[in-house]
């Protein structure tokens, strides 16, 4: 019986529901709350740390960007200093009229120089990222202890080192920001020293503030020449010469511009080269209004600056058709006809020439040059030009005429940098040692057709002309004219020169009053003035007098150098070569026999312009 009762009680106990007591539940909840609170705090701290790290990273990036921008500026821009408002920043102090950032004088200007890329703006530029505003400050200071300036702008003046010394400058970039929900200002900063030795401030070839490389500059120019026709100036015998051509109302002048070719090279950290060809132009002025025709330009430009917009190689072809302009009187009996023949040409510029077809020189037999450095070349083939005056009774007179040149490429020039022997005769930089800086060579040559000035009108029959007069020669004729210039400067320049010459066979023929005299322009004395005069000549109707008078001035050649080649490490070594060919000035008059009526009173001026070549070299400064 007892055993059965025990079994029933045991079965009852096993059938009761199990569970936690209230106390157990409360204790468990407290434990979980403490655990969740600790984890949440850790998560919030981790998020704050990540956010601050990202803000720090953003500030560092902004500081690096600002510093890289300064480093990418030319040295000349950096040393020009900050704009004047920067000195108002709370970080700037004034001590005795000198503004300081920290312990160093601030480099500043009251205004940014025209065209300069600003170093900074004030108030300072800001950038917002993820709701946080970052402010970037840039300070340029004089990083040298011997400062002796007195607050002048820019303040970096150190007379103890010399007025033209290039000094160390320190650039400090600071980025400030306030994290979200705080008033605490966070800051990151970075510094860099900017230095460039003396002589490397050209923004064209020294685009970044870094040490110099060898500097080369070269140019060649065929000259800005032409023919001008205008009113004669007063003289003692004719104090009031009157209008140039009275029948041409309002006419005061006209011109025929010769074609012009140029080439230039600048090379240091980077290179910039150009080869331009410009065609002839007709110009005239009536009632003070200038008009023109022609003047077509083919401009080839190349550069290898990574930030430049010009290509590394460029070539342009020039072609201008024949053109003319006639200025006529109301009745059509008087006129001045100006004519230009067709002109062709080409310009080439490259900073990485690699094949012989890319550059040609200006040797008598042009050579195609192979170089992996910069070069530019230009050539022109001009044609005929003339100015013809027509007046009543006298007829038409060729005041000036220029025939087509006989050579294939009458105007040709180049400038180039070389570091190996190039060319056959002459050689450029033929003895350059391996690893040497090389040299720069510039040259130009030109040949013109026959030039005739001062023909008599078609209305003058041979019987009325002076004995021995040849109207195909006129008052003055220049035939077979050519000239050339060449220079080199650099390390191991083979033909340093400079050389300038007028070609053999360049002949001047002029009327001496009774016959013609020849002058060899290749040997003529520079500065010689040759008077020319044609006594009054009657036209066929015996009613008009034609007279001509004036002079020819011999130009000659000139060369110049500055700096011995041994001194190129400290100064710029320069060589120039120039040809001033000749200048012709005459007064051409057509008047009635009694002198009461003037049909034309013209001053005619002819100048080929200077043929020029120049070369400059300076070795990379050591900075000492």
XYZ file of C-alpha atoms in Angstrom:
624
model
C 0.000 0.000 0.000
C 2.790 2.388 0.947
C 4.626 1.589 -2.224
C 1.638 2.357 -4.433
C 1.131 5.683 -2.658
C 4.775 6.621 -3.271
C 4.404 5.834 -6.927
C 1.374 8.077 -7.212
C 3.128 10.996 -5.519
C 6.165 10.670 -7.795
C 3.957 10.631 -10.887
C 2.231 13.815 -9.678
C 5.508 15.637 -9.224
C 6.636 14.822 -12.784
C 3.413 16.168 -14.279
C 3.865 19.801 -12.848
C 4.842 22.709 -15.412
C 8.551 23.911 -15.193
C 9.888 27.694 -15.565
C 12.074 30.573 -14.199
C 11.198 32.447 -11.178
C 10.663 36.229 -11.360
C 13.938 36.821 -9.663
C 15.761 34.774 -12.262
C 14.152 36.775 -15.081
C 15.065 40.145 -13.542
C 18.673 39.105 -13.051
C 18.919 37.920 -16.671
C 17.514 41.195 -18.008
C 19.969 43.238 -15.996
C 22.857 41.193 -17.402
C 21.630 41.643 -20.987
C 21.153 45.410 -20.493
C 24.694 45.820 -19.238
C 25.978 43.783 -22.182
C 23.973 45.761 -24.787
C 24.988 49.111 -23.253
C 28.672 48.227 -23.374
C 28.419 47.050 -26.973
C 26.536 50.184 -28.093
C 29.130 52.438 -26.511
C 31.858 50.522 -28.271
C 30.019 50.808 -31.600
C 29.491 54.569 -31.171
C 33.160 55.038 -30.313
C 34.179 52.992 -33.355
C 31.915 55.094 -35.615
C 33.305 58.334 -34.189
C 36.870 57.117 -34.664
C 36.144 56.113 -38.254
C 34.499 59.463 -39.000
C 37.421 61.393 -37.522
C 39.890 59.253 -39.439
C 38.017 59.975 -42.668
C 38.009 63.705 -41.875
C 41.732 63.559 -41.113
C 42.325 61.736 -44.380
C 40.272 64.330 -46.288
C 42.220 67.158 -44.653
C 45.520 65.498 -45.569
C 44.355 65.104 -49.152
C 43.355 68.775 -49.346
C 46.718 69.808 -47.903
C 48.595 67.611 -50.389
C 46.540 68.995 -53.278
C 47.278 72.577 -52.238
C 50.988 71.826 -51.889
C 51.145 70.056 -55.237
C 49.435 73.042 -56.853
C 52.121 75.340 -55.469
C 54.891 72.981 -56.554
C 53.418 72.951 -60.059
C 53.611 76.748 -60.317
C 56.631 78.414 -61.926
C 59.300 79.634 -59.544
C 58.597 83.195 -60.713
C 54.982 82.858 -59.577
C 55.900 81.484 -56.152
C 58.391 84.238 -55.374
C 55.906 86.908 -56.476
C 54.256 86.210 -53.142
C 50.807 85.996 -51.644
C 48.175 88.635 -52.281
C 47.995 91.464 -49.798
C 44.864 90.324 -47.907
C 46.683 87.263 -46.608
C 48.558 89.412 -44.082
C 45.206 90.009 -42.357
C 45.054 86.390 -41.212
C 45.231 86.001 -37.396
C 48.301 83.784 -37.813
C 50.265 86.727 -39.258
C 52.094 89.099 -36.943
C 53.678 92.479 -37.594
C 57.037 93.280 -36.076
C 58.670 96.574 -37.027
C 56.774 96.818 -40.306
C 57.665 93.261 -41.367
C 54.886 90.670 -41.526
C 55.702 87.229 -40.162
C 54.171 83.799 -40.274
C 55.731 82.074 -37.307
C 59.355 83.195 -37.239
C 59.798 83.775 -40.970
C 58.937 86.896 -43.035
C 55.785 86.579 -45.131
C 56.255 86.911 -48.883
C 53.368 89.094 -50.074
C 52.234 91.630 -52.632
C 49.471 94.190 -52.392
C 47.927 92.778 -55.583
C 48.581 89.727 -57.692
C 50.630 90.529 -60.824
C 48.604 90.622 -64.029
C 48.125 87.166 -65.496
C 49.652 85.405 -62.481
C 48.083 82.229 -61.171
C 47.228 83.197 -57.584
C 48.938 81.347 -54.782
C 45.934 81.821 -52.548
C 42.729 83.756 -51.956
C 41.553 85.476 -48.820
C 39.151 84.802 -47.173
C 40.533 81.307 -47.482
C 38.880 78.794 -49.804
C 36.647 76.207 -48.157
C 35.402 72.782 -49.183
C 32.395 70.986 -47.656
C 32.518 67.204 -47.382
C 29.855 65.121 -45.607
C 28.561 68.145 -43.780
C 32.006 69.251 -42.548
C 33.655 72.444 -43.838
C 37.413 72.373 -44.453
C 39.410 75.609 -44.776
C 42.758 75.573 -46.636
C 45.420 78.209 -45.929
C 48.644 78.710 -47.888
C 51.550 80.805 -46.598
C 54.799 81.543 -48.460
C 57.677 82.736 -46.286
C 61.335 83.620 -46.732
C 63.278 80.611 -45.572
C 66.640 82.163 -44.803
C 68.150 83.595 -41.644
C 70.018 86.534 -43.158
C 66.842 88.467 -43.952
C 67.425 92.216 -43.871
C 64.295 93.578 -45.495
C 62.208 96.393 -44.105
C 58.700 95.260 -44.907
C 58.816 96.137 -48.576
C 56.718 94.019 -50.850
C 57.580 91.382 -51.583
C 59.261 91.228 -48.186
C 61.824 88.592 -49.163
C 64.702 90.995 -49.720
C 68.138 89.912 -48.613
C 70.746 92.501 -49.511
C 73.482 90.482 -47.877
C 73.183 87.859 -50.597
C 72.893 90.274 -53.509
C 69.847 91.882 -55.106
C 69.361 89.252 -57.777
C 70.034 86.080 -55.797
C 67.313 83.464 -55.825
C 66.595 82.297 -52.308
C 64.884 79.531 -50.414
C 61.163 79.954 -49.876
C 59.065 77.874 -47.503
C 55.484 76.965 -48.352
C 53.196 76.023 -45.469
C 49.718 74.618 -46.083
C 47.259 74.355 -43.181
C 43.829 72.717 -43.325
C 41.380 73.460 -40.461
C 38.004 71.894 -39.705
C 35.575 71.330 -36.843
C 34.169 67.814 -36.439
C 30.376 67.535 -36.375
C 28.809 68.656 -33.130
C 32.020 70.094 -31.666
C 33.623 73.508 -31.308
C 37.137 72.092 -31.271
C 39.238 73.020 -34.312
C 41.301 70.227 -35.832
C 44.367 71.014 -37.956
C 46.758 69.277 -40.332
C 49.711 70.995 -41.990
C 52.459 70.295 -44.459
C 55.572 72.214 -45.545
C 57.912 72.276 -48.522
C 60.963 74.307 -49.496
C 60.915 75.948 -52.951
C 64.220 76.729 -54.651
C 65.464 77.448 -58.144
C 68.980 78.677 -58.925
C 69.616 82.070 -60.460
C 68.524 82.472 -64.084
C 65.605 80.050 -64.230
C 62.519 82.212 -63.978
C 61.073 81.901 -67.482
C 57.517 80.632 -67.154
C 57.673 79.379 -70.750
C 60.430 76.825 -70.211
C 60.559 76.503 -66.413
C 56.938 75.644 -65.578
C 57.560 74.143 -62.150
C 59.579 75.323 -59.176
C 62.501 72.947 -59.479
C 66.242 73.094 -60.226
C 67.379 74.388 -63.605
C 68.428 72.424 -66.608
C 70.629 73.757 -69.438
C 68.931 76.750 -71.021
C 68.779 77.238 -74.794
C 67.161 79.982 -76.816
C 67.335 80.403 -80.563
C 65.585 82.438 -83.214
C 65.764 83.191 -86.912
C 63.909 85.888 -88.839
C 63.823 86.789 -92.517
C 62.981 90.392 -91.695
C 60.005 92.711 -91.668
C 60.556 94.488 -94.962
C 58.521 96.035 -97.685
C 57.751 98.918 -100.024
C 55.948 102.048 -98.884
C 54.578 104.764 -101.143
C 53.350 108.023 -99.723
C 53.472 111.796 -99.780
C 56.894 113.362 -100.280
C 58.286 115.293 -97.334
C 58.862 119.057 -97.554
C 62.273 120.185 -98.804
C 64.016 123.542 -99.155
C 63.208 123.593 -102.860
C 59.633 122.402 -102.319
C 58.480 123.475 -98.834
C 54.831 122.614 -99.600
C 54.911 119.461 -101.740
C 51.134 118.990 -101.805
C 49.177 115.701 -101.890
C 50.854 112.491 -102.992
C 48.530 112.146 -105.980
C 46.031 115.052 -106.056
C 43.606 113.245 -108.357
C 43.284 110.381 -105.872
C 41.073 112.114 -103.329
C 41.963 111.286 -99.721
C 44.862 109.000 -100.660
C 47.849 109.312 -98.297
C 49.816 106.101 -98.614
C 50.167 102.479 -99.736
C 52.448 99.561 -98.999
C 53.552 96.188 -100.265
C 54.848 94.036 -97.387
C 57.413 91.365 -98.163
C 56.714 87.793 -97.015
C 58.260 86.948 -93.640
C 59.373 83.696 -92.044
C 60.343 83.196 -88.391
C 61.420 80.324 -86.173
C 62.052 80.281 -82.444
C 63.065 77.798 -79.772
C 63.120 77.936 -75.978
C 64.301 74.888 -74.100
C 64.998 74.177 -70.439
C 62.757 72.034 -68.212
C 60.378 71.997 -71.152
C 60.613 73.131 -74.743
C 58.497 75.498 -76.795
C 59.143 75.980 -80.505
C 57.420 77.689 -83.417
C 57.863 77.989 -87.160
C 55.775 80.658 -88.866
C 55.327 81.767 -92.468
C 53.484 84.969 -93.355
C 52.564 85.941 -96.920
C 52.753 89.386 -98.513
C 50.214 92.106 -97.859
C 48.824 95.090 -99.757
C 47.863 98.054 -97.618
C 46.456 101.489 -98.450
C 45.010 104.497 -96.649
C 42.212 106.722 -97.966
C 40.598 109.412 -95.815
C 42.503 108.054 -92.803
C 40.903 104.628 -93.227
C 43.374 101.731 -93.464
C 42.575 98.750 -95.680
C 44.555 95.651 -96.593
C 44.588 92.406 -98.571
C 46.669 89.265 -98.112
C 48.757 88.677 -94.991
C 47.941 84.947 -94.772
C 49.673 83.278 -91.811
C 50.724 79.669 -91.274
C 51.792 79.329 -87.625
C 53.189 76.021 -86.389
C 53.714 75.750 -82.625
C 54.764 72.810 -80.448
C 55.560 72.231 -76.787
C 56.178 69.350 -74.405
C 54.938 70.826 -71.146
C 52.507 68.314 -69.667
C 50.111 71.127 -68.820
C 50.320 72.859 -72.202
C 47.530 72.913 -74.746
C 49.806 72.960 -77.809
C 50.767 69.662 -79.481
C 54.250 68.170 -79.382
C 54.453 68.409 -83.156
C 52.713 70.704 -85.606
C 53.065 71.596 -89.267
C 51.293 74.215 -91.333
C 51.222 74.919 -95.064
C 50.723 78.390 -96.516
C 49.131 79.268 -99.818
C 47.988 82.728 -100.886
C 46.686 83.473 -104.369
C 47.748 86.461 -106.413
C 45.923 89.633 -105.443
C 45.790 93.272 -106.480
C 44.253 96.596 -105.573
C 43.832 99.651 -107.810
C 43.139 103.115 -106.425
C 41.610 105.283 -109.166
C 40.485 108.842 -109.646
C 36.851 109.671 -110.388
C 37.564 110.113 -114.101
C 39.714 106.974 -114.276
C 42.695 108.806 -115.811
C 44.885 108.564 -112.713
C 45.526 105.382 -110.732
C 47.926 103.507 -108.511
C 47.835 99.750 -109.108
C 49.343 97.448 -106.462
C 49.935 93.793 -107.366
C 51.125 90.724 -105.452
C 51.886 87.366 -106.979
C 51.034 84.071 -105.324
C 52.960 83.019 -102.224
C 53.492 79.506 -100.869
C 55.267 78.350 -97.753
C 55.319 76.031 -94.761
C 56.143 76.038 -91.085
C 57.071 73.139 -88.843
C 57.645 72.840 -85.106
C 58.444 69.700 -83.130
C 59.781 68.886 -79.686
C 60.576 65.262 -80.493
C 61.784 65.049 -84.060
C 62.745 61.474 -84.866
C 62.834 61.188 -88.654
C 64.856 63.116 -91.248
C 61.694 64.433 -92.877
C 60.615 66.462 -89.889
C 63.083 69.384 -89.920
C 65.203 71.030 -92.564
C 68.029 73.507 -92.099
C 68.943 76.635 -94.047
C 72.117 75.432 -95.712
C 72.682 76.351 -99.398
C 71.546 72.819 -100.136
C 68.896 72.255 -97.453
C 69.465 69.201 -95.280
C 66.760 67.210 -93.591
C 67.790 66.840 -89.976
C 67.379 63.845 -87.679
C 67.300 64.756 -83.994
C 65.341 63.597 -80.975
C 65.260 67.141 -79.610
C 63.348 70.289 -80.469
C 63.534 72.122 -83.782
C 61.505 74.485 -85.922
C 61.782 75.516 -89.533
C 59.993 77.742 -92.006
C 60.220 78.494 -95.707
C 58.585 80.792 -98.236
C 58.387 81.073 -102.006
C 57.237 84.614 -102.880
C 56.340 85.751 -106.361
C 56.204 89.057 -108.205
C 55.027 92.387 -106.818
C 54.703 95.819 -108.386
C 53.378 99.348 -107.929
C 52.337 101.091 -111.148
C 51.420 104.796 -111.325
C 49.288 106.058 -114.227
C 48.872 109.801 -114.843
C 47.288 111.792 -117.693
C 49.544 112.404 -120.693
C 52.583 110.570 -119.174
C 51.023 107.115 -119.108
C 51.946 104.228 -116.778
C 55.192 104.059 -114.804
C 56.453 101.090 -112.811
C 57.497 102.771 -109.559
C 58.748 99.480 -108.087
C 58.788 95.947 -109.435
C 60.125 92.739 -107.938
C 60.415 89.667 -110.140
C 60.096 86.060 -109.004
C 63.241 84.607 -107.386
C 65.218 82.065 -109.331
C 65.950 79.693 -106.407
C 63.547 76.919 -105.417
C 63.261 77.923 -101.744
C 64.340 81.573 -101.656
C 63.525 82.135 -97.977
C 64.414 79.341 -95.573
C 65.360 79.272 -91.917
C 65.487 77.015 -88.881
C 66.412 76.759 -85.227
C 67.152 73.514 -83.423
C 68.806 71.857 -80.463
C 71.295 69.046 -81.057
C 73.307 66.678 -78.878
C 74.977 64.616 -81.589
C 76.712 65.441 -84.848
C 74.063 66.458 -87.367
C 74.280 67.577 -90.945
C 76.940 67.196 -93.605
C 78.227 70.652 -94.425
C 78.036 72.373 -92.067
C 77.779 70.056 -89.093
C 75.895 71.176 -86.036
C 77.237 70.212 -82.643
C 79.584 67.769 -84.335
C 81.913 67.224 -81.355
C 79.313 66.936 -78.605
C 80.538 64.533 -75.959
C 78.326 61.758 -74.694
C 76.101 63.107 -71.954
C 76.882 66.738 -72.811
C 74.139 69.326 -73.003
C 74.662 69.754 -76.738
C 74.134 73.008 -78.598
C 71.556 75.228 -80.241
C 71.931 76.332 -83.858
C 69.934 78.948 -85.762
C 70.317 79.949 -89.386
C 68.501 81.798 -92.151
C 69.044 82.524 -95.803
C 67.079 84.390 -98.450
C 67.267 85.195 -102.140
C 65.161 87.795 -103.905
C 64.317 88.328 -107.538
C 65.388 91.361 -109.554
C 64.278 94.591 -107.936
C 63.776 97.653 -110.170
C 62.941 101.112 -108.781
C 62.033 104.179 -110.822
C 61.071 103.350 -114.387
C 59.956 106.132 -116.724
C 56.332 106.140 -117.913
C 55.358 104.324 -121.071
C 54.439 107.705 -122.588
C 58.092 108.749 -122.767
C 59.532 107.631 -126.109
C 63.175 106.523 -126.317
C 64.103 109.766 -128.047
C 63.075 111.744 -124.982
C 65.023 109.556 -122.540
C 68.606 110.416 -121.502
C 71.392 108.931 -123.532
C 72.391 105.484 -122.181
C 69.182 105.217 -120.168
C 67.755 101.683 -120.003
C 64.160 101.622 -118.824
C 64.396 97.924 -117.938
C 67.036 98.946 -115.360
C 65.297 102.142 -114.333
C 66.886 104.445 -111.783
C 68.049 101.581 -109.537
C 68.238 97.837 -110.001
C 69.329 95.097 -107.591
C 69.924 91.696 -109.169
C 71.046 88.317 -107.873
C 70.735 89.369 -104.248
C 71.090 86.781 -101.465
C 72.280 86.755 -97.863
C 72.702 84.289 -94.990
C 73.269 84.177 -91.225
C 74.212 81.344 -88.866
C 75.008 81.022 -85.163
C 75.637 78.269 -82.610
C 75.964 78.282 -78.863
C 76.214 75.450 -76.386
C 78.366 72.692 -75.026
C 80.886 71.699 -77.696
C 79.447 73.912 -80.445
C 81.268 73.037 -83.665
C 80.811 76.264 -85.556
C 80.227 78.880 -82.851
C 80.521 81.768 -85.305
C 78.509 83.879 -85.606
C 78.535 84.254 -89.389
C 76.734 86.774 -91.615
C 77.287 87.345 -95.317
C 75.850 88.832 -98.482
C 76.082 86.382 -101.357
C 78.506 86.779 -104.227
C 76.742 88.091 -107.303
C 74.531 90.507 -105.342
C 74.761 93.512 -107.645
C 73.450 97.054 -107.325
C 73.153 99.071 -110.543
C 72.217 102.772 -110.379
C 71.939 105.765 -112.711
C 74.859 108.127 -112.102
C 73.508 110.996 -114.207
C 75.024 109.933 -117.510
C 75.329 106.149 -117.307
C 75.049 103.195 -114.939
C 77.410 102.215 -112.124
C 77.649 98.729 -110.616
C 78.323 98.051 -106.923
C 79.061 94.581 -105.554
C 76.918 94.441 -102.421
C 78.886 91.499 -101.018
C 81.940 93.726 -100.574
C 80.400 97.203 -100.333
C 81.233 99.313 -97.284
C 78.438 99.377 -94.727
C 76.843 102.769 -94.249
C 77.776 104.082 -97.688
C 75.151 106.487 -99.088
C 74.903 106.640 -102.888
C 72.925 109.619 -104.301
C 70.780 109.003 -107.367
C 69.166 111.653 -109.546
C 67.351 111.875 -112.846
C 67.080 115.345 -114.357
C 63.675 116.417 -115.700
C 62.551 114.238 -118.577
C 59.774 115.385 -120.938
C 56.983 113.041 -121.896
C 55.977 112.506 -125.502
C 53.615 115.501 -125.532
C 56.300 117.866 -124.243
C 53.842 118.963 -121.558
C 54.911 116.994 -118.484
C 58.198 116.764 -116.578
C 59.198 113.558 -114.734
C 61.974 113.793 -112.147
C 63.470 111.321 -109.676
C 65.965 111.890 -106.865
C 67.049 110.057 -103.754
C 69.713 107.738 -102.380
C 70.704 104.123 -101.760
C 72.117 103.289 -98.329
C 74.298 100.184 -98.005
C 73.466 98.194 -94.868
C 76.147 95.528 -94.455
C 76.598 92.691 -91.990
C 77.176 92.589 -88.263
C 77.854 89.917 -85.649
C 78.034 90.038 -81.906
C 78.721 87.853 -78.896
C 78.499 88.224 -75.140
C 80.087 85.828 -72.721
C 83.016 83.583 -73.491
C 82.038 79.982 -74.090
C 84.096 78.990 -71.033
C 81.849 81.157 -68.828
C 78.500 79.699 -69.852
C 78.104 78.004 -66.478
C 77.626 81.370 -64.773
C 76.263 83.661 -67.490
C 74.248 83.390 -70.664
C 76.435 83.043 -73.745
C 74.821 84.851 -76.662
C 75.657 85.083 -80.348
C 73.848 87.125 -83.001
C 74.297 87.542 -86.736
C 72.520 90.219 -88.779
C 72.375 91.397 -92.371
C 71.022 94.869 -93.075
C 70.851 94.616 -96.842
C 70.174 98.069 -98.323
C 67.598 100.841 -98.203
C 66.315 102.788 -101.221
C 64.568 106.167 -100.930
C 63.477 108.197 -103.934
C 61.017 110.998 -104.671
C 59.097 110.512 -107.919
C 57.375 113.615 -109.316
C 55.195 114.265 -112.328
C 54.445 117.948 -112.939
C 53.375 120.286 -115.712
C 56.132 122.184 -117.508
C 55.391 125.389 -115.640
C 55.257 123.540 -112.302
C 51.771 124.864 -111.592
C 50.096 121.446 -111.725
C 51.307 118.413 -109.788
C 50.128 115.037 -110.986
C 52.195 112.989 -108.495
C 54.676 113.737 -105.746
C 55.494 110.372 -104.233
C 58.091 109.185 -101.725
C 59.061 105.584 -102.425
C 60.859 103.595 -99.703
C 62.234 100.064 -100.195
C 63.748 98.014 -97.345
C 64.214 94.233 -97.333
C 64.369 94.210 -93.531
C 66.968 92.553 -91.339
C 67.952 88.934 -91.737
C 68.658 87.782 -88.193
C 69.771 84.716 -86.248
C 70.496 84.495 -82.535
C 71.501 81.747 -80.135
C 71.716 81.706 -76.343
C 73.057 79.028 -74.002
C 73.592 78.743 -70.276
C 74.666 75.630 -68.463
C 72.511 74.398 -65.604
C 73.453 76.476 -62.544
C 74.892 74.546 -59.648
C 72.960 76.567 -57.098
C 76.095 77.383 -55.123
